[in-house]
Amino acid sequence: MPKDESCLSPVETGFDGIGLYPGLLDGPAQRALMAELMAALETERPYRPHMPRTGKPWSIHQMNFGDLGWVSRPDGYAYSSTNPVNTRKWPAIPPALLALWDLVGHYPAPPECCLVNLYDTPKSRMGLHRDEDEAALDAPVVSLSLGDTCVFRVGGFARGDKSRSFRLASGDVLVIGGPSRLRYHGVDRVIFGSSRLVPGGGRINLTLRRVTKPA
Ligand code: MD3
Ligand code: FE
């Protein structure tokens, strides 16, 4: 990863406020982070969330790092300082991810949540939704993709608005902010077997978010 941002600027995605840094993490950086993740996942087992109210299981597994983890509960989505399955506090956000936030986030406070989404089967996907559970909507969302390439979809501000898809590959970083922060988005599908980074295959997405407004 570059040490400063003098040589760093995102590729335009066609959406105002959504910047893409293709391959910002090179192979060695991806493998180092994967090793750190694998170690963390030994003690913090990813779990399968269920949709609020319907109780339908998601097609992915999740866990969090940070002071506040994003969780799906029977009565809705929320941020929680503890893991609903093991009742313990979430592990700290790995330093490499805090450095990534500093590099591309351009926000005066650190992230409080790193949601880890594990797309671990060929059927894993994420339906169109908006990220609207954060009070700090002025902060960007920083997303890192690892492993298999996915087909990612971005739409408008209402569910039926026209949308466009593009691919996110391993090492790609997406920064979503400003006028696009509340756009609908989702993961149509994962191109299973397109990368060898994740043992057993699949895609891992790490999403850094500021939840509360800084004091
Ligand atoms: C575009 N995760 O966890 S992260 C999520 O790849 C989530 O696992 C996806 O959406 C994943 O909520 C995408 C990138 C992302 C995050 C927020 C956005 C893209 C966005 C908000 C608006 C537009
Ligand atoms: Fe989202």
CSV table of N, CA, C and O and ligand atoms in Angstrom, one decimal, residues 18 115 117 119 126 129 131 141 143 152 174 176 180-181 183 185 187 203 205 207 209, ligand 1:
chain,number,residue,atom,x,y,z
A,18,ILE,N,-18.7,7.8,-5.5
A,18,ILE,CA,-18.2,6.4,-5.4
A,18,ILE,C,-16.9,6.3,-6.2
A,18,ILE,O,-16.9,6.4,-7.4
A,115,LEU,N,-17.5,-4.7,9.3
A,115,LEU,CA,-18.3,-5.8,9.1
A,115,LEU,C,-17.6,-6.7,8.1
A,115,LEU,O,-17.1,-6.3,7.1
A,117,ASN,N,-18.2,-9.8,5.7
A,117,ASN,CA,-19.2,-10.7,5.0
A,117,ASN,C,-18.4,-11.8,4.2
A,117,ASN,O,-17.5,-11.5,3.5
A,119,TYR,N,-18.8,-14.6,1.6
A,119,TYR,CA,-19.6,-15.2,0.5
A,119,TYR,C,-18.9,-16.6,0.2
A,119,TYR,O,-18.0,-16.7,-0.6
A,126,MET,N,-26.1,-10.8,-1.9
A,126,MET,CA,-26.7,-9.9,-1.0
A,126,MET,C,-27.7,-9.0,-1.8
A,126,MET,O,-27.3,-8.4,-2.8
A,129,HIS,N,-30.1,-3.1,-1.0
A,129,HIS,CA,-30.4,-2.5,0.2
A,129,HIS,C,-29.7,-1.2,0.3
A,129,HIS,O,-28.8,-0.9,-0.5
A,131,ASP,N,-27.4,1.3,3.2
A,131,ASP,CA,-26.8,1.3,4.5
A,131,ASP,C,-27.3,2.6,5.2
A,131,ASP,O,-26.8,3.7,4.9
A,141,VAL,N,-18.1,5.1,3.5
A,141,VAL,CA,-18.0,3.6,3.7
A,141,VAL,C,-16.8,3.2,2.9
A,141,VAL,O,-16.7,3.5,1.7
A,143,SER,N,-14.8,-0.1,1.6
A,143,SER,CA,-15.0,-1.5,1.4
A,143,SER,C,-13.9,-2.2,0.7
A,143,SER,O,-13.4,-1.7,-0.4
A,152,PHE,N,-21.1,-6.7,-8.6
A,152,PHE,CA,-21.7,-5.7,-7.6
A,152,PHE,C,-22.7,-4.8,-8.3
A,152,PHE,O,-22.4,-4.5,-9.5
A,174,LEU,N,-13.4,0.1,-2.6
A,174,LEU,CA,-14.4,1.0,-3.0
A,174,LEU,C,-14.7,2.0,-1.9
A,174,LEU,O,-14.8,1.6,-0.7
A,176,ILE,N,-17.3,4.9,-0.7
A,176,ILE,CA,-18.7,5.4,-1.0
A,176,ILE,C,-18.9,6.6,-0.1
A,176,ILE,O,-18.9,6.4,1.2
A,180,SER,N,-23.7,9.7,-2.8
A,180,SER,CA,-24.0,8.3,-3.1
A,180,SER,C,-24.2,7.5,-1.8
A,180,SER,O,-24.5,6.3,-1.9
A,181,ARG,N,-24.0,8.1,-0.6
A,181,ARG,CA,-23.9,7.3,0.6
A,181,ARG,C,-25.2,6.5,0.8
A,181,ARG,O,-25.1,5.4,1.4
A,183,ARG,N,-27.3,5.3,-1.6
A,183,ARG,CA,-27.8,4.6,-2.8
A,183,ARG,C,-28.0,3.1,-2.4
A,183,ARG,O,-27.4,2.5,-1.6
A,185,HIS,N,-27.6,-0.8,-3.1
A,185,HIS,CA,-26.5,-1.6,-3.7
A,185,HIS,C,-26.7,-3.0,-3.2
A,185,HIS,O,-27.4,-3.3,-2.2
A,187,VAL,N,-24.9,-7.4,-4.0
A,187,VAL,CA,-24.0,-8.3,-4.7
A,187,VAL,C,-24.8,-9.3,-5.4
A,187,VAL,O,-25.5,-10.2,-4.8
A,203,ARG,N,-15.5,-15.4,-1.5
A,203,ARG,CA,-15.2,-13.9,-1.4
A,203,ARG,C,-15.4,-13.4,0.0
A,203,ARG,O,-16.4,-13.8,0.7
A,205,ASN,N,-15.7,-9.8,2.0
A,205,ASN,CA,-15.8,-8.3,2.0
A,205,ASN,C,-15.7,-7.7,3.4
A,205,ASN,O,-16.4,-8.2,4.3
A,207,THR,N,-16.1,-4.2,5.4
A,207,THR,CA,-16.7,-2.9,5.2
A,207,THR,C,-16.4,-2.1,6.5
A,207,THR,O,-16.8,-2.4,7.6
A,209,ARG,N,-16.9,1.3,8.7
A,209,ARG,CA,-17.9,2.3,8.8
A,209,ARG,C,-17.7,3.1,10.1
A,209,ARG,O,-17.4,2.6,11.2
B,1,MD3,C1,-22.6,1.5,-2.6
B,1,MD3,N1,-21.7,-5.2,1.5
B,1,MD3,O1,-22.4,-5.1,4.1
B,1,MD3,S1,-19.7,-3.3,0.4
B,1,MD3,C2,-23.0,-4.4,3.3
B,1,MD3,O2,-19.7,-6.6,-0.9
B,1,MD3,C3,-22.7,-4.5,1.9
B,1,MD3,O3,-20.4,-7.4,0.9
B,1,MD3,C4,-21.4,-5.4,0.1
B,1,MD3,O4,-23.4,-3.8,1.1
B,1,MD3,C5,-20.4,-6.5,0.0
B,1,MD3,O5,-23.9,-3.6,3.7
B,1,MD3,C6,-20.9,-4.2,-0.5
B,1,MD3,C7,-19.6,-1.8,-0.6
B,1,MD3,C8,-20.6,-0.8,-0.4
B,1,MD3,C9,-21.1,-0.4,0.8
B,1,MD3,C10,-22.0,0.6,0.9
B,1,MD3,C11,-22.5,1.3,-0.2
B,1,MD3,C12,-21.2,-0.2,-1.5
B,1,MD3,C13,-22.1,0.9,-1.4
B,1,MD3,C14,-23.4,2.3,-0.1
B,1,MD3,C15,-23.9,3.0,-1.2
B,1,MD3,C16,-23.5,2.5,-2.5
